mmCIF file of C-alpha atoms in Angstrom:
data_model
loop_
_atom_site.group_PDB
_atom_site.id
_atom_site.type_symbol
_atom_site.label_atom_id
_atom_site.label_comp_id
_atom_site.label_asym_id
_atom_site.label_seq_id
_atom_site.Cartn_x
_atom_site.Cartn_y
_atom_site.Cartn_z
ATOM 1 C CA MET I 1 8.473 -7.216 -9.215
ATOM 2 C CA ALA I 2 8.903 -3.957 -8.633
ATOM 3 C CA ASN I 3 11.535 -3.124 -10.693
ATOM 4 C CA ASP I 4 11.274 -4.710 -12.992
ATOM 5 C CA LEU I 5 7.328 -2.581 -13.569
ATOM 6 C CA VAL I 6 9.860 0.300 -12.781
ATOM 7 C CA ARG I 7 12.464 -0.946 -15.714
ATOM 8 C CA SER I 8 9.299 -2.327 -18.477
ATOM 9 C CA ALA I 9 7.652 1.811 -17.737
ATOM 10 C CA VAL I 10 11.197 3.606 -18.195
ATOM 11 C CA GLN I 11 12.884 1.021 -21.805
ATOM 12 C CA SER I 12 9.481 2.001 -22.713
ATOM 13 C CA MET I 13 9.888 5.675 -22.054
ATOM 14 C CA SER I 14 10.497 7.207 -26.713
ATOM 15 C CA GLY I 15 12.420 10.162 -28.181
ATOM 16 C CA LEU I 16 14.793 9.916 -25.632
ATOM 17 C CA GLY I 17 17.330 9.744 -28.549
ATOM 18 C CA SER I 18 15.714 11.966 -30.383
ATOM 19 C CA SER I 19 17.395 14.843 -32.937
ATOM 20 C CA SER I 20 15.782 17.156 -30.980
ATOM 21 C CA GLY I 21 17.998 16.156 -28.546
ATOM 22 C CA THR I 22 16.052 17.642 -25.597
ATOM 23 C CA ALA I 23 16.218 15.497 -23.029
ATOM 24 C CA SER I 24 13.733 13.158 -20.832
ATOM 25 C CA PRO I 25 12.693 14.373 -17.848
ATOM 26 C CA TRP I 26 13.402 11.336 -16.325
ATOM 27 C CA ASP I 27 17.129 12.148 -17.147
ATOM 28 C CA THR I 28 16.627 15.231 -15.573
ATOM 29 C CA PRO I 29 17.251 16.690 -11.723
ATOM 30 C CA LEU I 30 13.399 17.462 -10.675
ATOM 31 C CA ALA I 31 12.935 21.272 -10.207
ATOM 32 C CA THR I 32 13.045 22.133 -6.321
ATOM 33 C CA PRO I 33 10.308 23.903 -4.277
ATOM 34 C CA HIS I 34 12.210 27.233 -3.463
ATOM 35 C CA GLU I 35 11.145 30.192 -2.282
ATOM 36 C CA SER I 36 9.314 32.298 -4.902
ATOM 37 C CA PRO I 37 10.742 35.838 -5.990
ATOM 38 C CA ALA I 38 6.657 37.069 -5.849
ATOM 39 C CA THR I 39 6.885 36.448 -2.026
ATOM 40 C CA THR I 40 10.269 37.686 -1.152
ATOM 41 C CA PRO I 41 11.344 41.354 -0.004
ATOM 42 C CA GLY I 42 12.722 43.389 -3.169
ATOM 43 C CA GLY I 43 11.412 40.299 -5.090
ATOM 44 C CA SER I 44 8.411 42.066 -7.025
ATOM 45 C CA PRO I 45 6.747 44.908 -7.756
ATOM 46 C CA ILE I 46 3.896 45.324 -5.778
ATOM 47 C CA VAL I 47 1.341 43.817 -7.654
ATOM 48 C CA ARG I 48 -1.047 42.019 -5.963
ATOM 49 C CA ASP I 49 -3.502 38.771 -5.603
ATOM 50 C CA SER I 50 -6.804 38.492 -3.468
ATOM 51 C CA ASP I 51 -5.492 36.964 -1.202
ATOM 52 C CA GLY I 52 -2.663 40.132 -0.666
ATOM 53 C CA LYS I 53 0.196 38.456 -2.359
ATOM 54 C CA ARG I 54 2.785 40.283 -4.619
ATOM 55 C CA LEU I 55 2.057 38.990 -7.698
ATOM 56 C CA PRO I 56 5.314 38.754 -9.964
ATOM 57 C CA LYS I 57 6.373 41.283 -12.122
ATOM 58 C CA MET I 58 6.222 40.216 -16.776
ATOM 59 C CA SER I 59 9.263 39.626 -17.010
ATOM 60 C CA ASP I 60 9.617 37.023 -14.247
ATOM 61 C CA ILE I 61 7.544 34.767 -16.007
ATOM 62 C CA LYS I 62 8.997 33.258 -19.154
ATOM 63 C CA MET I 63 6.964 30.062 -19.224
ATOM 64 C CA ILE I 64 2.819 29.450 -17.915
ATOM 65 C CA LEU I 65 2.061 25.804 -17.153
ATOM 66 C CA SER I 66 -2.272 25.286 -16.667
ATOM 67 C CA ASP I 67 -4.365 21.788 -15.587
ATOM 68 C CA VAL I 68 -7.184 21.619 -18.227
ATOM 69 C CA ASP I 69 -10.336 19.904 -16.363
ATOM 70 C CA GLY I 70 -11.174 22.987 -13.014
ATOM 71 C CA THR I 71 -9.114 25.432 -14.114
ATOM 72 C CA LEU I 72 -8.555 25.966 -17.734
ATOM 73 C CA PHE I 73 -12.375 24.910 -17.950
ATOM 74 C CA THR I 74 -14.931 25.486 -16.156
ATOM 75 C CA ASP I 75 -17.417 22.928 -14.690
ATOM 76 C CA ALA I 76 -19.688 22.500 -17.430
ATOM 77 C CA HIS I 77 -16.243 21.722 -19.894
ATOM 78 C CA GLU I 78 -15.991 24.948 -21.563
ATOM 79 C CA LEU I 79 -13.145 27.662 -21.589
ATOM 80 C CA HIS I 80 -14.905 30.712 -20.053
ATOM 81 C CA PRO I 81 -14.344 33.913 -22.230
ATOM 82 C CA ALA I 82 -11.822 35.594 -19.590
ATOM 83 C CA THR I 83 -10.088 33.376 -20.036
ATOM 84 C CA THR I 84 -10.023 32.622 -23.195
ATOM 85 C CA ASP I 85 -9.417 36.605 -24.096
ATOM 86 C CA ALA I 86 -5.686 36.489 -21.393
ATOM 87 C CA ILE I 87 -4.609 33.528 -23.459
ATOM 88 C CA ARG I 88 -4.679 34.770 -26.594
ATOM 89 C CA TYR I 89 -3.335 37.980 -25.859
ATOM 90 C CA ILE I 90 0.238 36.308 -24.315
ATOM 91 C CA ARG I 91 0.087 34.024 -27.523
ATOM 92 C CA LYS I 92 0.018 37.009 -29.958
ATOM 93 C CA ASN I 93 1.660 39.679 -27.690
ATOM 94 C CA HIS I 94 3.901 37.528 -25.246
ATOM 95 C CA PRO I 95 5.206 34.692 -28.196
ATOM 96 C CA ASP I 96 8.509 33.961 -26.393
ATOM 97 C CA VAL I 97 6.277 32.796 -23.240
ATOM 98 C CA PRO I 98 5.066 29.486 -24.148
ATOM 99 C CA PHE I 99 1.887 28.068 -22.494
ATOM 100 C CA ILE I 100 1.784 24.906 -22.213
ATOM 101 C CA PRO I 101 -1.346 22.738 -20.984
ATOM 102 C CA VAL I 102 -0.530 19.167 -18.432
ATOM 103 C CA THR I 103 -3.552 18.192 -17.633
ATOM 104 C CA GLY I 104 -5.155 14.353 -17.020
ATOM 105 C CA LYS I 105 -6.459 14.201 -20.309
ATOM 106 C CA GLN I 106 -6.352 13.105 -23.299
ATOM 107 C CA LEU I 107 -4.916 15.233 -25.752
ATOM 108 C CA SER I 108 -7.581 14.203 -28.118
ATOM 109 C CA SER I 109 -9.611 15.983 -26.110
ATOM 110 C CA CYS I 110 -7.472 19.225 -25.660
ATOM 111 C CA ARG I 111 -7.655 19.728 -29.291
ATOM 112 C CA ASP I 112 -10.641 22.142 -29.826
ATOM 113 C CA LEU I 113 -9.044 23.936 -26.813
ATOM 114 C CA ILE I 114 -5.600 23.789 -28.716
ATOM 115 C CA LYS I 115 -7.718 25.557 -31.756
ATOM 116 C CA GLU I 116 -9.865 28.087 -29.246
ATOM 117 C CA LEU I 117 -6.037 28.847 -27.394
ATOM 118 C CA ASP I 118 -4.008 29.523 -30.349
ATOM 119 C CA LEU I 119 -1.516 26.460 -28.898
ATOM 120 C CA ALA I 120 -1.678 24.163 -31.782
ATOM 121 C CA ASP I 121 2.562 24.643 -31.980
ATOM 122 C CA MET I 122 2.808 24.141 -28.109
ATOM 123 C CA PRO I 123 3.880 20.668 -26.573
ATOM 124 C CA ALA I 124 1.789 18.901 -24.320
ATOM 125 C CA GLY I 125 1.768 16.946 -21.185
ATOM 126 C CA CYS I 126 -1.555 14.517 -20.951
ATOM 127 C CA MET I 127 -2.233 11.298 -19.167
ATOM 128 C CA HIS I 128 -0.758 13.948 -15.842
ATOM 129 C CA GLY I 129 2.624 13.912 -18.068
ATOM 130 C CA ALA I 130 2.229 10.228 -18.861
ATOM 131 C CA ILE I 131 2.449 11.428 -22.498
ATOM 132 C CA ILE I 132 4.491 14.233 -23.024
ATOM 133 C CA TYR I 133 4.365 15.636 -27.444
ATOM 134 C CA ASP I 134 6.113 17.769 -29.213
ATOM 135 C CA HIS I 135 5.279 20.695 -30.421
ATOM 136 C CA LYS I 136 3.815 18.935 -33.279
ATOM 137 C CA HIS I 137 1.850 16.708 -31.108
ATOM 138 C CA GLN I 138 3.762 13.449 -31.797
ATOM 139 C CA ILE I 139 4.484 12.011 -28.744
ATOM 140 C CA GLU I 140 8.324 12.007 -27.730
ATOM 141 C CA GLN I 141 8.193 10.285 -24.193
ATOM 142 C CA GLN I 142 5.054 7.798 -22.607
ATOM 143 C CA MET I 143 5.395 5.864 -19.490
ATOM 144 C CA TYR I 144 2.291 3.247 -19.422
ATOM 145 C CA LEU I 145 0.885 0.635 -16.387
ATOM 146 C CA ASP I 146 2.077 -3.145 -16.735
ATOM 147 C CA PRO I 147 -0.703 -4.598 -18.287
ATOM 148 C CA HIS I 148 -1.231 -7.272 -15.544
ATOM 149 C CA PHE I 149 -1.194 -4.932 -12.120
ATOM 150 C CA VAL I 150 -4.408 -3.010 -14.873
ATOM 151 C CA ARG I 151 -6.037 -6.425 -15.076
ATOM 152 C CA ASP I 152 -6.361 -6.974 -11.559
ATOM 153 C CA VAL I 153 -7.171 -3.473 -10.151
ATOM 154 C CA ALA I 154 -10.317 -3.595 -12.907
ATOM 155 C CA ARG I 155 -11.114 -7.715 -11.290
ATOM 156 C CA LEU I 156 -10.431 -5.778 -7.027
ATOM 157 C CA MET I 157 -12.935 -2.818 -9.037
ATOM 158 C CA ARG I 158 -15.512 -5.995 -10.625
ATOM 159 C CA LYS I 159 -15.343 -7.598 -7.310
ATOM 160 C CA HIS I 160 -16.562 -3.820 -5.077
ATOM 161 C CA ASN I 161 -19.240 -3.006 -7.704
ATOM 162 C CA LYS I 162 -16.401 0.202 -9.054
ATOM 163 C CA SER I 163 -16.612 1.322 -11.928
ATOM 164 C CA THR I 164 -12.741 1.279 -14.167
ATOM 165 C CA PHE I 165 -12.240 3.448 -17.114
ATOM 166 C CA LEU I 166 -8.886 1.968 -19.518
ATOM 167 C CA TYR I 167 -6.854 4.701 -20.565
ATOM 168 C CA VAL I 168 -4.758 4.157 -24.158
ATOM 169 C CA GLU I 169 -3.791 6.968 -26.093
ATOM 170 C CA GLU I 170 -6.675 7.843 -27.591
ATOM 171 C CA TRP I 171 -10.060 7.332 -26.227
ATOM 172 C CA ASN I 172 -10.938 5.111 -23.068
ATOM 173 C CA ALA I 173 -12.332 1.547 -22.236
ATOM 174 C CA MET I 174 -15.053 0.764 -19.926
ATOM 175 C CA VAL I 175 -14.054 -2.325 -19.023
ATOM 176 C CA THR I 176 -16.407 -2.207 -15.295
ATOM 177 C CA LYS I 177 -18.926 -0.553 -14.351
ATOM 178 C CA GLU I 178 -20.995 -0.112 -11.151
ATOM 179 C CA GLU I 179 -24.402 -1.655 -10.758
ATOM 180 C CA ASN I 180 -26.785 0.719 -9.509
ATOM 181 C CA GLY I 181 -25.527 3.601 -7.930
ATOM 182 C CA THR I 182 -25.525 7.249 -6.855
ATOM 183 C CA LYS I 183 -24.379 8.513 -10.363
ATOM 184 C CA ASP I 184 -24.414 7.265 -13.510
ATOM 185 C CA TRP I 185 -20.205 7.339 -13.472
ATOM 186 C CA GLU I 186 -19.972 5.839 -17.468
ATOM 187 C CA GLN I 187 -21.791 9.649 -17.742
ATOM 188 C CA VAL I 188 -19.317 10.943 -15.759
ATOM 189 C CA ALA I 189 -16.108 10.307 -17.212
ATOM 190 C CA ARG I 190 -17.659 11.232 -20.487
ATOM 191 C CA GLY I 191 -18.201 14.389 -19.114
ATOM 192 C CA PHE I 192 -13.675 14.669 -19.404
ATOM 193 C CA ASP I 193 -12.615 12.983 -21.916
ATOM 194 C CA PRO I 194 -15.576 11.567 -24.246
ATOM 195 C CA ALA I 195 -14.645 9.081 -26.211
ATOM 196 C CA VAL I 196 -15.878 6.448 -23.548
ATOM 197 C CA ARG I 197 -16.124 2.635 -25.038
ATOM 198 C CA ASP I 198 -18.295 0.190 -23.477
ATOM 199 C CA GLU I 199 -15.277 -2.518 -23.595
ATOM 200 C CA ARG I 200 -16.846 -4.860 -21.026
ATOM 201 C CA GLU I 201 -17.873 -7.945 -23.635
ATOM 202 C CA THR I 202 -14.953 -7.705 -26.133
ATOM 203 C CA ASP I 203 -11.618 -8.463 -26.387
ATOM 204 C CA PHE I 204 -10.040 -5.419 -24.569
ATOM 205 C CA MET I 205 -8.388 -7.351 -22.117
ATOM 206 C CA GLN I 206 -6.474 -9.758 -23.825
ATOM 207 C CA ARG I 207 -5.444 -7.322 -26.701
ATOM 208 C CA VAL I 208 -3.610 -5.701 -22.552
ATOM 209 C CA LEU I 209 -1.990 -8.622 -21.724
ATOM 210 C CA LYS I 210 -1.377 -8.848 -25.238
ATOM 211 C CA GLY I 211 0.671 -5.895 -25.559
ATOM 212 C CA LYS I 212 -1.592 -4.690 -28.363
ATOM 213 C CA GLU I 213 -2.852 -1.685 -26.161
ATOM 214 C CA ARG I 214 -0.448 0.524 -23.744
ATOM 215 C CA ILE I 215 -3.101 2.046 -21.269
ATOM 216 C CA TYR I 216 -1.185 4.967 -19.819
ATOM 217 C CA LYS I 217 -3.631 6.087 -16.445
ATOM 218 C CA ILE I 218 -6.381 3.708 -15.017
ATOM 219 C CA PHE I 219 -9.684 6.389 -13.545
ATOM 220 C CA LEU I 220 -12.076 5.189 -10.320
ATOM 221 C CA PRO I 221 -14.781 7.427 -10.219
ATOM 222 C CA MET I 222 -17.105 7.062 -6.994
ATOM 223 C CA ASP I 223 -18.795 8.150 -4.125
ATOM 224 C CA GLU I 224 -16.871 10.840 -2.165
ATOM 225 C CA GLU I 225 -17.086 9.070 1.219
ATOM 226 C CA VAL I 226 -15.494 6.206 -0.449
ATOM 227 C CA VAL I 227 -12.418 7.103 -1.583
ATOM 228 C CA PRO I 228 -9.811 7.310 1.670
ATOM 229 C CA GLN I 229 -10.751 3.527 1.711
ATOM 230 C CA PHE I 230 -10.528 2.279 -1.971
ATOM 231 C CA LEU I 231 -6.973 4.668 -1.553
ATOM 232 C CA GLU I 232 -6.235 2.092 1.043
ATOM 233 C CA LEU I 233 -7.330 -1.375 -0.851
ATOM 234 C CA ILE I 234 -5.241 -1.319 -3.522
ATOM 235 C CA GLU I 235 -2.442 0.224 -1.521
ATOM 236 C CA LYS I 236 -2.761 -3.454 0.752
ATOM 237 C CA SER I 237 -3.321 -5.089 -2.955
ATOM 238 C CA PHE I 238 -0.208 -4.638 -4.412
ATOM 239 C CA PRO I 239 2.052 -4.044 -2.011
ATOM 240 C CA ASP I 240 4.848 -5.350 -4.751
ATOM 241 C CA VAL I 241 3.414 -3.349 -7.710
ATOM 242 C CA ALA I 242 5.450 0.267 -8.756
ATOM 243 C CA PHE I 243 2.544 2.265 -9.440
ATOM 244 C CA LYS I 244 1.020 6.291 -8.191
ATOM 245 C CA THR I 245 -2.442 6.760 -7.109
ATOM 246 C CA THR I 246 -2.987 10.944 -7.249
ATOM 247 C CA ARG I 247 -6.433 13.047 -7.456
ATOM 248 C CA ALA I 248 -7.465 15.714 -10.092
ATOM 249 C CA LEU I 249 -10.818 16.115 -8.321
ATOM 250 C CA PRO I 250 -11.945 14.410 -4.575
ATOM 251 C CA TYR I 251 -13.944 11.787 -5.988
ATOM 252 C CA ILE I 252 -11.994 10.152 -9.507
ATOM 253 C CA ILE I 253 -8.992 7.618 -8.698
ATOM 254 C CA GLU I 254 -6.215 7.627 -10.848
ATOM 255 C CA ILE I 255 -3.667 4.850 -11.521
ATOM 256 C CA VAL I 256 -0.407 5.979 -13.108
ATOM 257 C CA ALA I 257 3.411 5.139 -13.864
ATOM 258 C CA GLU I 258 5.583 4.716 -10.488
ATOM 259 C CA GLY I 259 7.983 8.173 -11.779
ATOM 260 C CA VAL I 260 4.763 10.022 -12.953
ATOM 261 C CA ASP I 261 4.269 13.868 -12.222
ATOM 262 C CA LYS I 262 3.392 16.800 -13.043
ATOM 263 C CA SER I 263 6.806 18.017 -11.865
ATOM 264 C CA ALA I 264 8.616 15.103 -14.513
ATOM 265 C CA ALA I 265 6.127 16.962 -17.163
ATOM 266 C CA LEU I 266 6.660 21.137 -16.032
ATOM 267 C CA ALA I 267 11.677 19.574 -16.266
ATOM 268 C CA TYR I 268 10.942 18.454 -19.295
ATOM 269 C CA PHE I 269 9.409 21.557 -20.151
ATOM 270 C CA CYS I 270 12.039 23.687 -18.749
ATOM 271 C CA ALA I 271 14.825 21.694 -20.016
ATOM 272 C CA LYS I 272 13.107 22.077 -23.771
ATOM 273 C CA PHE I 273 13.052 25.581 -23.980
ATOM 274 C CA ASN I 274 16.015 26.399 -21.167
ATOM 275 C CA VAL I 275 13.937 28.527 -18.422
ATOM 276 C CA LYS I 276 14.457 28.545 -14.856
ATOM 277 C CA ALA I 277 11.534 26.932 -12.655
ATOM 278 C CA GLU I 278 12.267 30.019 -10.997
ATOM 279 C CA ASN I 279 9.861 31.530 -13.861
ATOM 280 C CA VAL I 280 7.896 28.974 -14.851
ATOM 281 C CA ILE I 281 3.884 29.651 -13.575
ATOM 282 C CA THR I 282 1.092 26.727 -12.724
ATOM 283 C CA PHE I 283 -2.308 26.784 -12.766
ATOM 284 C CA GLY I 284 -4.584 23.824 -11.185
ATOM 285 C CA ASP I 285 -6.858 23.042 -8.770
ATOM 286 C CA GLY I 286 -6.024 19.351 -7.804
ATOM 287 C CA GLU I 287 -3.470 16.961 -5.844
ATOM 288 C CA ASN I 288 -2.101 16.520 -9.286
ATOM 289 C CA ASP I 289 -0.843 19.389 -9.513
ATOM 290 C CA VAL I 290 0.481 19.674 -5.926
ATOM 291 C CA GLY I 291 3.853 18.672 -7.211
ATOM 292 C CA MET I 292 3.779 20.647 -10.437
ATOM 293 C CA PHE I 293 3.445 23.939 -8.175
ATOM 294 C CA GLU I 294 5.657 22.521 -4.848
ATOM 295 C CA ALA I 295 8.654 23.028 -8.439
ATOM 296 C CA ALA I 296 7.730 26.137 -9.664
ATOM 297 C CA GLY I 297 8.355 29.127 -8.795
ATOM 298 C CA TYR I 298 4.706 30.570 -8.884
ATOM 299 C CA SER I 299 1.764 28.434 -8.413
ATOM 300 C CA VAL I 300 -2.333 29.638 -8.120
ATOM 301 C CA ALA I 301 -4.682 27.692 -6.551
ATOM 302 C CA MET I 302 -7.741 27.625 -7.740
ATOM 303 C CA ALA I 303 -10.346 28.748 -5.096
ATOM 304 C CA ASN I 304 -12.929 25.951 -6.440
ATOM 305 C CA GLY I 305 -10.191 23.498 -5.641
ATOM 306 C CA MET I 306 -8.623 20.975 -3.438
ATOM 307 C CA LYS I 307 -7.235 21.819 -0.082
ATOM 308 C CA LYS I 308 -4.122 20.230 -0.313
ATOM 309 C CA PRO I 309 -3.273 22.906 -3.916
ATOM 310 C CA LYS I 310 -4.028 25.416 -1.823
ATOM 311 C CA ARG I 311 -1.953 24.785 1.077
ATOM 312 C CA VAL I 312 1.150 25.007 -1.381
ATOM 313 C CA ALA I 313 0.302 27.319 -3.517
ATOM 314 C CA THR I 314 2.086 30.758 -2.981
ATOM 315 C CA HIS I 315 -1.299 32.231 -4.604
ATOM 316 C CA GLN I 316 -4.651 31.757 -5.070
ATOM 317 C CA THR I 317 -7.000 33.093 -7.652
ATOM 318 C CA SER I 318 -11.340 33.366 -8.409
ATOM 319 C CA SER I 319 -13.832 29.653 -9.849
ATOM 320 C CA ASN I 320 -12.720 28.207 -13.028
ATOM 321 C CA ASP I 321 -15.927 29.227 -13.567
ATOM 322 C CA ASP I 322 -15.248 32.751 -12.755
ATOM 323 C CA GLY I 323 -12.290 32.989 -15.390
ATOM 324 C CA GLY I 324 -9.876 32.736 -12.169
ATOM 325 C CA VAL I 325 -6.722 31.843 -14.719
ATOM 326 C CA GLY I 326 -7.767 34.709 -16.658
ATOM 327 C CA LYS I 327 -8.302 37.584 -14.045
ATOM 328 C CA PHE I 328 -4.851 36.063 -12.583
ATOM 329 C CA LEU I 329 -2.959 36.018 -16.266
ATOM 330 C CA ASN I 330 -4.301 40.045 -16.941
ATOM 331 C CA LYS I 331 -2.798 41.274 -14.011
ATOM 332 C CA ILE I 332 0.145 40.086 -14.672
ATOM 333 C CA PHE I 333 0.273 40.545 -18.032
ATOM 334 C CA ARG I 334 -2.833 43.743 -18.701
ATOM 335 C CA PRO I 335 -2.884 44.920 -15.367
ATOM 336 C CA GLU I 336 -5.261 48.385 -16.802
ATOM 337 C CA MET I 337 -7.742 44.994 -17.541
ATOM 338 C CA SER I 338 -8.006 44.199 -13.770
ATOM 339 C CA ASP I 339 -10.137 45.642 -11.929
ATOM 340 C CA GLU I 340 -8.029 45.759 -8.850
ATOM 341 C CA PRO I 341 -5.844 49.075 -8.484
ATOM 342 C CA ASP I 342 -2.498 48.814 -10.525
ATOM 343 C CA ALA I 343 0.490 49.713 -7.925
ATOM 344 C CA ARG I 344 2.937 49.109 -9.618
ATOM 345 C CA LEU I 345 5.897 50.091 -7.448
ATOM 346 C CA SER I 346 9.320 49.095 -6.373
ATOM 347 C CA VAL I 347 9.171 48.406 -2.385
ATOM 348 C CA ASP I 348 11.919 50.581 -1.466
ATOM 349 C CA HIS I 349 9.493 53.339 -3.170
ATOM 350 C CA LEU I 350 6.489 52.622 -1.302
ATOM 351 C CA LYS I 351 8.956 52.632 1.935
ATOM 352 C CA GLN I 352 9.292 56.234 1.465
ATOM 353 C CA LEU I 353 6.469 57.038 0.000
ATOM 354 C CA ASP I 354 5.120 55.834 3.867
ATOM 355 C CA GLN I 355 7.372 57.605 5.511
ATOM 356 C CA GLN I 356 6.731 60.872 4.088
ATOM 357 C CA LEU I 357 2.886 59.583 4.962
ATOM 358 C CA ALA I 358 3.615 59.115 8.538
ATOM 359 C CA ALA I 359 5.233 62.361 8.170
ATOM 360 C CA ASN I 360 3.355 64.998 6.560
ATOM 361 C CA SER I 361 0.568 63.642 8.351
ATOM 362 C CA PRO I 362 -1.406 65.416 10.747
ATOM 363 C CA LEU I 363 -0.935 63.329 13.466
ATOM 364 C CA ALA I 364 2.651 63.831 13.258
ATOM 365 C CA ALA I 365 2.976 67.278 12.807
ATOM 366 C CA GLY I 366 0.914 67.231 16.388
ATOM 367 C CA ALA I 367 -2.393 68.544 14.961
ATOM 368 C CA TYR I 368 -4.510 65.952 17.361
ATOM 369 C CA PRO I 369 -3.947 65.814 20.820
#
């Protein structure tokens, strides 16, 4: 059954024979982790982040990929002014550097962001890369879940009194709702993707089973302390089904088709723009960003992020509520805007200065005992 599902998902991808001739990310070897030039002696000018790590030179960055919720968006689901200003500056002054949102969100929930950041001519990876859109926001390819698996997950959640949201392309259906929970999970879901419809008493699931509605992502919000047991329950309940669980936030389990990952989206966009993965910088805060972080030359975890992406990332910036993405990009593209000193000196030159300082110091000259 697992092989059939994978085959079904792969066959469902669209755009493989598009006139653009662009290879699918599922046909493109994934970029592999490597030592970033930003952490290699002699690789970069010495501009440092808050952890004291060297930053890449502006010329090292050929493409920027960013998560949205918890990264570009503040906790209020708004763009921070510092982030907006930095990205609009890059779009205006460095139009050859693609800036691409790669998010768990639907494209419909990113339209205001796309407009505000001047990204209307950019492609996008949505629902963790389950759908890849071209620069005209037409679907280039897609991977969706087996409909019977979707139904069975919803049944399992209903049995355990948990909420279930099923994502089609432009909206999402609430098919089960937790009763007497600690939070109104419907309102939580609307905070991330507002187009929620209550489909508990409709024929929605029948349309899914008949193939009239494609489900790209299952969204399961719940109290954080029970997440580990439900991750285990889902894995044990469907041992023969090919799927992947991930988390953008600690209290939300998300399920996508096997093979869906932000690293696949990164590989796709690298092929599309003829950019090497080592020249890509990525931003994110969730476990769903880890694959993208491992594949990119430079990866930046938000201060508000989960533990795993922080461990994997080559760099860290301040929180989403502090405009961390914008502040980090300014250090690379507009160092004069940074609050920290700009030390754009090569490693060899810094060593030479250190040697001169040591030779000319009062201590070296014997002025002190």
